[in-house]
CSV table of C-alpha atoms and ligand atoms in Angstrom, one decimal:
chain,number,residue,atom,x,y,z
A,1179,UNK,CA,0.1,0.1,0.0
A,1180,UNK,CA,1.7,3.5,-0.9
A,1181,UNK,CA,2.3,5.9,1.7
A,1182,UNK,CA,-0.2,8.6,2.5
A,1183,UNK,CA,1.7,11.9,3.1
A,1184,UNK,CA,-1.3,13.3,4.5
A,1185,UNK,CA,-1.9,10.7,7.0
A,1186,UNK,CA,1.7,10.8,7.9
A,1187,UNK,CA,1.5,14.3,8.4
A,1188,UNK,CA,-1.4,13.7,11.0
A,1189,UNK,CA,1.0,11.5,12.7
A,1190,UNK,CA,3.4,14.2,13.2
A,1191,UNK,CA,0.8,16.4,14.4
A,1192,UNK,CA,-0.2,14.0,17.2
A,1193,UNK,CA,3.4,13.2,18.0
A,1194,UNK,CA,6.0,15.5,16.6
A,1195,UNK,CA,9.2,13.7,16.2
A,1196,UNK,CA,12.4,15.5,16.7
A,1197,UNK,CA,15.7,14.5,18.3
A,1198,UNK,CA,15.6,15.7,21.9
A,1199,UNK,CA,19.3,16.3,21.4
A,1200,UNK,CA,19.9,18.2,18.4
A,1201,UNK,CA,16.3,18.8,16.8
A,1202,UNK,CA,17.0,16.8,14.0
A,1203,UNK,CA,13.4,15.9,12.4
A,1204,UNK,CA,11.8,12.5,12.1
A,1205,UNK,CA,13.3,10.8,15.1
A,1206,UNK,CA,13.0,11.1,18.8
A,1207,UNK,CA,16.7,10.4,19.4
A,1208,UNK,CA,19.1,10.7,16.5
A,1209,UNK,CA,22.1,8.2,15.8
A,1210,UNK,CA,24.6,11.4,16.3
A,1211,UNK,CA,23.4,12.0,19.7
A,1212,UNK,CA,23.3,8.4,20.5
A,1213,UNK,CA,27.2,8.4,19.9
A,1214,UNK,CA,27.5,11.5,22.0
A,1215,UNK,CA,25.9,9.9,24.9
A,1216,UNK,CA,27.5,6.5,24.3
A,1217,UNK,CA,31.1,8.3,24.7
A,1218,UNK,CA,30.0,8.7,28.6
A,1219,UNK,CA,33.2,8.1,30.7
A,1220,UNK,CA,32.2,7.7,34.2
A,1221,UNK,CA,34.6,9.6,36.5
A,1222,UNK,CA,35.0,11.3,40.0
A,1223,UNK,CA,33.8,14.9,39.8
A,1224,UNK,CA,33.8,17.8,42.4
A,1225,UNK,CA,32.5,21.2,41.9
A,1226,UNK,CA,34.8,24.3,42.4
A,1227,UNK,CA,34.1,25.7,45.0
A,1228,UNK,CA,33.3,22.6,46.9
A,1229,UNK,CA,30.5,23.0,49.5
A,1230,UNK,CA,31.0,21.6,52.9
A,1231,UNK,CA,29.8,18.1,53.0
A,1232,UNK,CA,29.9,17.4,49.4
A,1233,UNK,CA,29.8,13.5,48.9
A,1234,UNK,CA,32.2,11.6,46.7
A,1235,UNK,CA,30.5,12.0,43.2
A,1236,UNK,CA,30.7,10.4,39.9
A,1237,UNK,CA,29.4,11.6,36.8
A,1238,UNK,CA,29.3,10.5,33.1
A,1239,UNK,CA,28.9,13.4,31.0
A,1240,UNK,CA,29.5,17.0,30.4
A,1241,UNK,CA,26.2,19.3,30.7
A,1242,UNK,CA,26.4,21.0,27.5
A,1243,UNK,CA,25.4,20.8,23.9
A,1244,UNK,CA,23.1,17.8,23.1
A,1245,UNK,CA,23.5,16.4,26.5
A,1246,UNK,CA,22.0,19.3,28.0
A,1247,UNK,CA,19.2,19.5,25.3
A,1248,UNK,CA,18.4,16.0,26.1
A,1249,UNK,CA,18.2,16.3,29.7
A,1250,UNK,CA,16.0,19.4,29.7
A,1251,UNK,CA,13.7,17.6,27.1
A,1252,UNK,CA,13.6,14.7,29.3
A,1253,UNK,CA,12.7,16.7,32.5
A,1254,UNK,CA,11.0,19.6,31.3
A,1255,UNK,CA,9.2,18.3,28.2
A,1256,UNK,CA,8.1,15.1,29.4
A,1257,UNK,CA,10.2,13.0,26.9
A,1258,UNK,CA,10.1,9.8,28.9
A,1259,UNK,CA,11.3,8.0,26.2
A,1260,UNK,CA,14.6,9.2,27.1
A,1261,UNK,CA,14.5,7.2,30.5
A,1262,UNK,CA,16.4,4.2,28.9
A,1263,UNK,CA,18.9,6.4,27.2
A,1264,UNK,CA,19.9,8.3,30.2
A,1265,UNK,CA,19.6,5.4,32.4
A,1266,UNK,CA,22.3,3.5,30.4
A,1267,UNK,CA,24.7,6.5,31.2
A,1268,UNK,CA,23.8,6.4,35.0
A,1269,UNK,CA,24.1,2.6,35.1
A,1270,UNK,CA,27.9,3.0,34.1
A,1271,UNK,CA,28.5,5.9,36.6
A,1272,UNK,CA,26.7,3.8,39.2
A,1273,UNK,CA,29.1,0.9,38.6
A,1274,UNK,CA,32.1,3.1,38.8
A,1275,UNK,CA,30.7,4.7,42.2
A,1276,UNK,CA,30.2,1.2,43.8
A,1277,UNK,CA,33.7,0.0,42.9
A,1278,UNK,CA,35.4,3.4,43.8
A,1279,UNK,CA,33.9,3.5,47.4
A,1280,UNK,CA,35.1,0.6,49.6
A,1281,UNK,CA,32.2,0.5,52.0
A,1282,UNK,CA,29.9,0.1,49.0
A,1283,UNK,CA,32.0,-2.5,47.1
A,1284,UNK,CA,32.1,-4.5,50.6
A,1285,UNK,CA,28.3,-4.4,50.9
A,1286,UNK,CA,27.8,-5.4,47.2
A,1287,UNK,CA,30.4,-8.2,47.6
A,1288,UNK,CA,28.6,-9.3,50.9
A,1289,UNK,CA,25.3,-9.0,49.5
A,1290,UNK,CA,24.3,-6.6,52.4
A,1291,UNK,CA,21.9,-3.8,51.4
A,1292,UNK,CA,23.0,-0.4,49.4
A,1293,UNK,CA,20.5,2.2,48.7
A,1294,UNK,CA,19.7,4.2,45.8
A,1295,UNK,CA,18.3,7.4,46.9
A,1296,UNK,CA,17.0,10.0,44.7
A,1297,UNK,CA,17.5,13.5,45.1
A,1298,UNK,CA,14.0,15.3,46.1
A,1299,UNK,CA,12.2,17.2,43.8
A,1300,UNK,CA,10.1,20.2,44.8
A,1301,UNK,CA,6.2,19.2,45.2
A,1302,UNK,CA,5.4,22.4,42.9
A,1303,UNK,CA,7.5,20.7,40.3
A,1304,UNK,CA,6.0,17.4,40.7
A,1305,UNK,CA,2.4,19.0,40.3
A,1306,UNK,CA,3.4,20.6,37.3
A,1307,UNK,CA,5.2,17.8,35.7
A,1308,UNK,CA,2.9,15.1,37.0
A,1309,UNK,CA,6.0,12.9,37.4
A,1310,UNK,CA,9.2,12.6,39.2
A,1311,UNK,CA,12.0,12.2,36.5
A,1312,UNK,CA,15.0,11.3,38.9
A,1313,UNK,CA,13.3,8.3,40.6
A,1314,UNK,CA,12.1,7.0,37.2
A,1315,UNK,CA,15.6,7.4,36.0
A,1316,UNK,CA,17.0,5.7,39.0
A,1317,UNK,CA,14.7,2.7,38.4
A,1318,UNK,CA,15.4,2.5,34.7
A,1319,UNK,CA,19.0,2.2,35.7
A,1320,UNK,CA,18.4,-1.3,36.4
A,1321,UNK,CA,18.3,-1.7,40.2
A,1322,UNK,CA,14.6,-0.7,41.4
A,1323,UNK,CA,15.0,-3.3,44.1
A,1324,UNK,CA,17.7,-1.0,45.5
A,1325,UNK,CA,15.6,2.2,45.3
A,1326,UNK,CA,14.6,3.9,48.7
A,1327,UNK,CA,12.5,7.0,48.0
A,1328,UNK,CA,13.8,8.5,51.2
A,1329,UNK,CA,14.3,12.1,50.8
A,1330,UNK,CA,11.7,14.7,50.8
A,1331,UNK,CA,12.0,18.8,50.8
A,1332,UNK,CA,10.8,19.9,54.1
A,1333,UNK,CA,10.1,23.6,53.2
A,1334,UNK,CA,9.6,25.7,50.1
A,1335,UNK,CA,12.8,26.3,48.2
A,1336,UNK,CA,13.7,28.6,45.2
A,1337,UNK,CA,14.3,27.3,42.0
A,1338,UNK,CA,18.0,26.8,42.0
A,1339,UNK,CA,18.3,27.9,38.3
A,1340,UNK,CA,20.0,31.5,38.2
A,1341,UNK,CA,21.4,31.3,41.8
A,1342,UNK,CA,25.0,31.6,42.7
A,1343,UNK,CA,26.7,28.7,44.6
A,1344,UNK,CA,26.4,30.7,48.0
A,1345,UNK,CA,22.7,31.3,47.1
A,1346,UNK,CA,22.1,27.8,46.3
A,1347,UNK,CA,23.7,26.3,49.4
A,1348,UNK,CA,21.5,29.0,51.6
A,1349,UNK,CA,18.4,28.0,49.8
A,1350,UNK,CA,18.8,24.3,50.4
A,1351,UNK,CA,20.1,24.6,53.9
A,1352,UNK,CA,18.5,22.1,56.3
A,1353,UNK,CA,15.6,21.8,53.5
A,1354,UNK,CA,16.0,18.0,53.1
A,1355,UNK,CA,14.8,15.4,55.4
A,1356,UNK,CA,14.6,11.5,55.5
A,1357,UNK,CA,11.0,10.2,55.6
A,1358,UNK,CA,10.6,8.6,59.0
A,1359,UNK,CA,9.1,5.5,57.7
A,1360,UNK,CA,12.3,4.7,56.0
A,1361,UNK,CA,14.8,5.6,58.6
A,1362,UNK,CA,15.2,2.2,60.2
A,1363,UNK,CA,15.7,0.6,56.6
A,1364,UNK,CA,18.7,3.2,56.2
A,1365,UNK,CA,20.4,2.8,59.3
A,1366,UNK,CA,24.1,2.2,58.5
A,1367,UNK,CA,23.3,1.1,55.1
A,1368,UNK,CA,25.8,2.8,52.5
A,1369,UNK,CA,23.7,5.1,50.2
A,1370,UNK,CA,24.0,6.4,46.6
A,1371,UNK,CA,22.2,9.7,46.0
A,1372,UNK,CA,21.2,10.0,42.4
A,1373,UNK,CA,20.5,13.2,40.5
A,1374,UNK,CA,20.2,14.0,36.9
A,1375,UNK,CA,22.9,16.8,37.1
A,1376,UNK,CA,25.2,18.4,39.5
A,1377,UNK,CA,26.0,21.9,39.1
A,1378,UNK,CA,27.3,23.7,42.4
A,1379,UNK,CA,26.8,20.4,44.5
A,1380,UNK,CA,24.5,22.2,47.1
A,1381,UNK,CA,21.8,19.7,46.4
A,1382,UNK,CA,24.2,16.6,46.8
A,1383,UNK,CA,25.7,18.0,50.2
A,1384,UNK,CA,22.1,18.7,51.6
A,1385,UNK,CA,21.0,15.3,50.7
A,1386,UNK,CA,24.1,13.9,52.1
A,1387,UNK,CA,23.7,16.0,55.3
A,1388,UNK,CA,20.1,14.7,55.8
A,1389,UNK,CA,21.0,10.9,55.4
A,1390,UNK,CA,23.9,11.1,57.6
A,1391,UNK,CA,22.0,12.9,60.4
A,1392,UNK,CA,19.2,10.0,60.0
A,1393,UNK,CA,21.9,7.5,60.5
A,1394,UNK,CA,22.6,6.2,57.2
A,1395,UNK,CA,26.0,4.6,56.4
A,1396,UNK,CA,28.4,6.3,54.0
A,1397,UNK,CA,27.0,8.3,51.3
A,1398,UNK,CA,28.3,8.7,47.6
A,1399,UNK,CA,26.6,10.4,44.5
A,1400,UNK,CA,25.8,9.6,41.0
A,1401,UNK,CA,24.7,12.2,38.2
A,1402,UNK,CA,24.2,11.5,34.8
A,1403,UNK,CA,25.9,14.8,33.9
A,1404,UNK,CA,28.1,17.6,35.6
A,1405,UNK,CA,28.2,21.3,34.4
A,1406,UNK,CA,31.5,22.1,32.8
A,1407,UNK,CA,33.7,24.2,34.9
A,1408,UNK,CA,33.9,27.9,33.5
A,1409,UNK,CA,36.9,29.9,34.0
A,1410,UNK,CA,36.3,32.2,37.0
A,1411,UNK,CA,37.9,35.0,35.6
A,1412,UNK,CA,35.7,34.8,32.5
A,1413,UNK,CA,32.6,35.1,34.7
A,1414,UNK,CA,33.4,36.9,37.9
A,1415,UNK,CA,29.9,37.9,38.9
A,1416,UNK,CA,28.2,34.4,38.5
A,1417,UNK,CA,29.8,31.4,40.3
A,1418,UNK,CA,27.1,28.8,39.2
B,2417,ZN,ZN1,20.2,14.4,17.7
């Protein structure tokens, strides 16, 4: 049966297909962007300046170009089909983190619990999006059985975008807590905080503080991507 271009146009209207990374038409995720993500090289990462209490952290990609576009599309534009794409990156990062942290390695080898703990989302963003992308991503990374959705924001926080490093830290100070019903399950359990992107490190530091205050074991963190470090002298007025 011959193609009906008019009907194909209808399909496009119903579900426009453009690559979430580069905008190329006719595909949701193009081969060129797939190559960029497959070049993920999991590595330890620290922000500069590094906030107090920042955990040992591993990441896979620089948050720029197609990677940034893909993460924004996944999170803000409901491109849930990118869950497996980003989860593949996260799985590699998680493997490096578990191997790179002796207490986590020991727990894995001894078959004692390790907890994957998603960074919390603001209640307003959960309402707006109708979903919680980071727990989805952590589950898609293959170990939903390790997932402990433990962290909540205890008060309203400003959107972190546009805040300086110091403002982000102040915005999040003591803003995260561990849900009472999972405290016992996390006691002395090595934890891995999961987030999509690390920028100033304020979120990961606050999540770590909350977990340790609740009696969790050693904490490390994994993210899909990390913001590229910019030369401080080039942007003296903004240290984000
Ligand atoms: Zn693309």
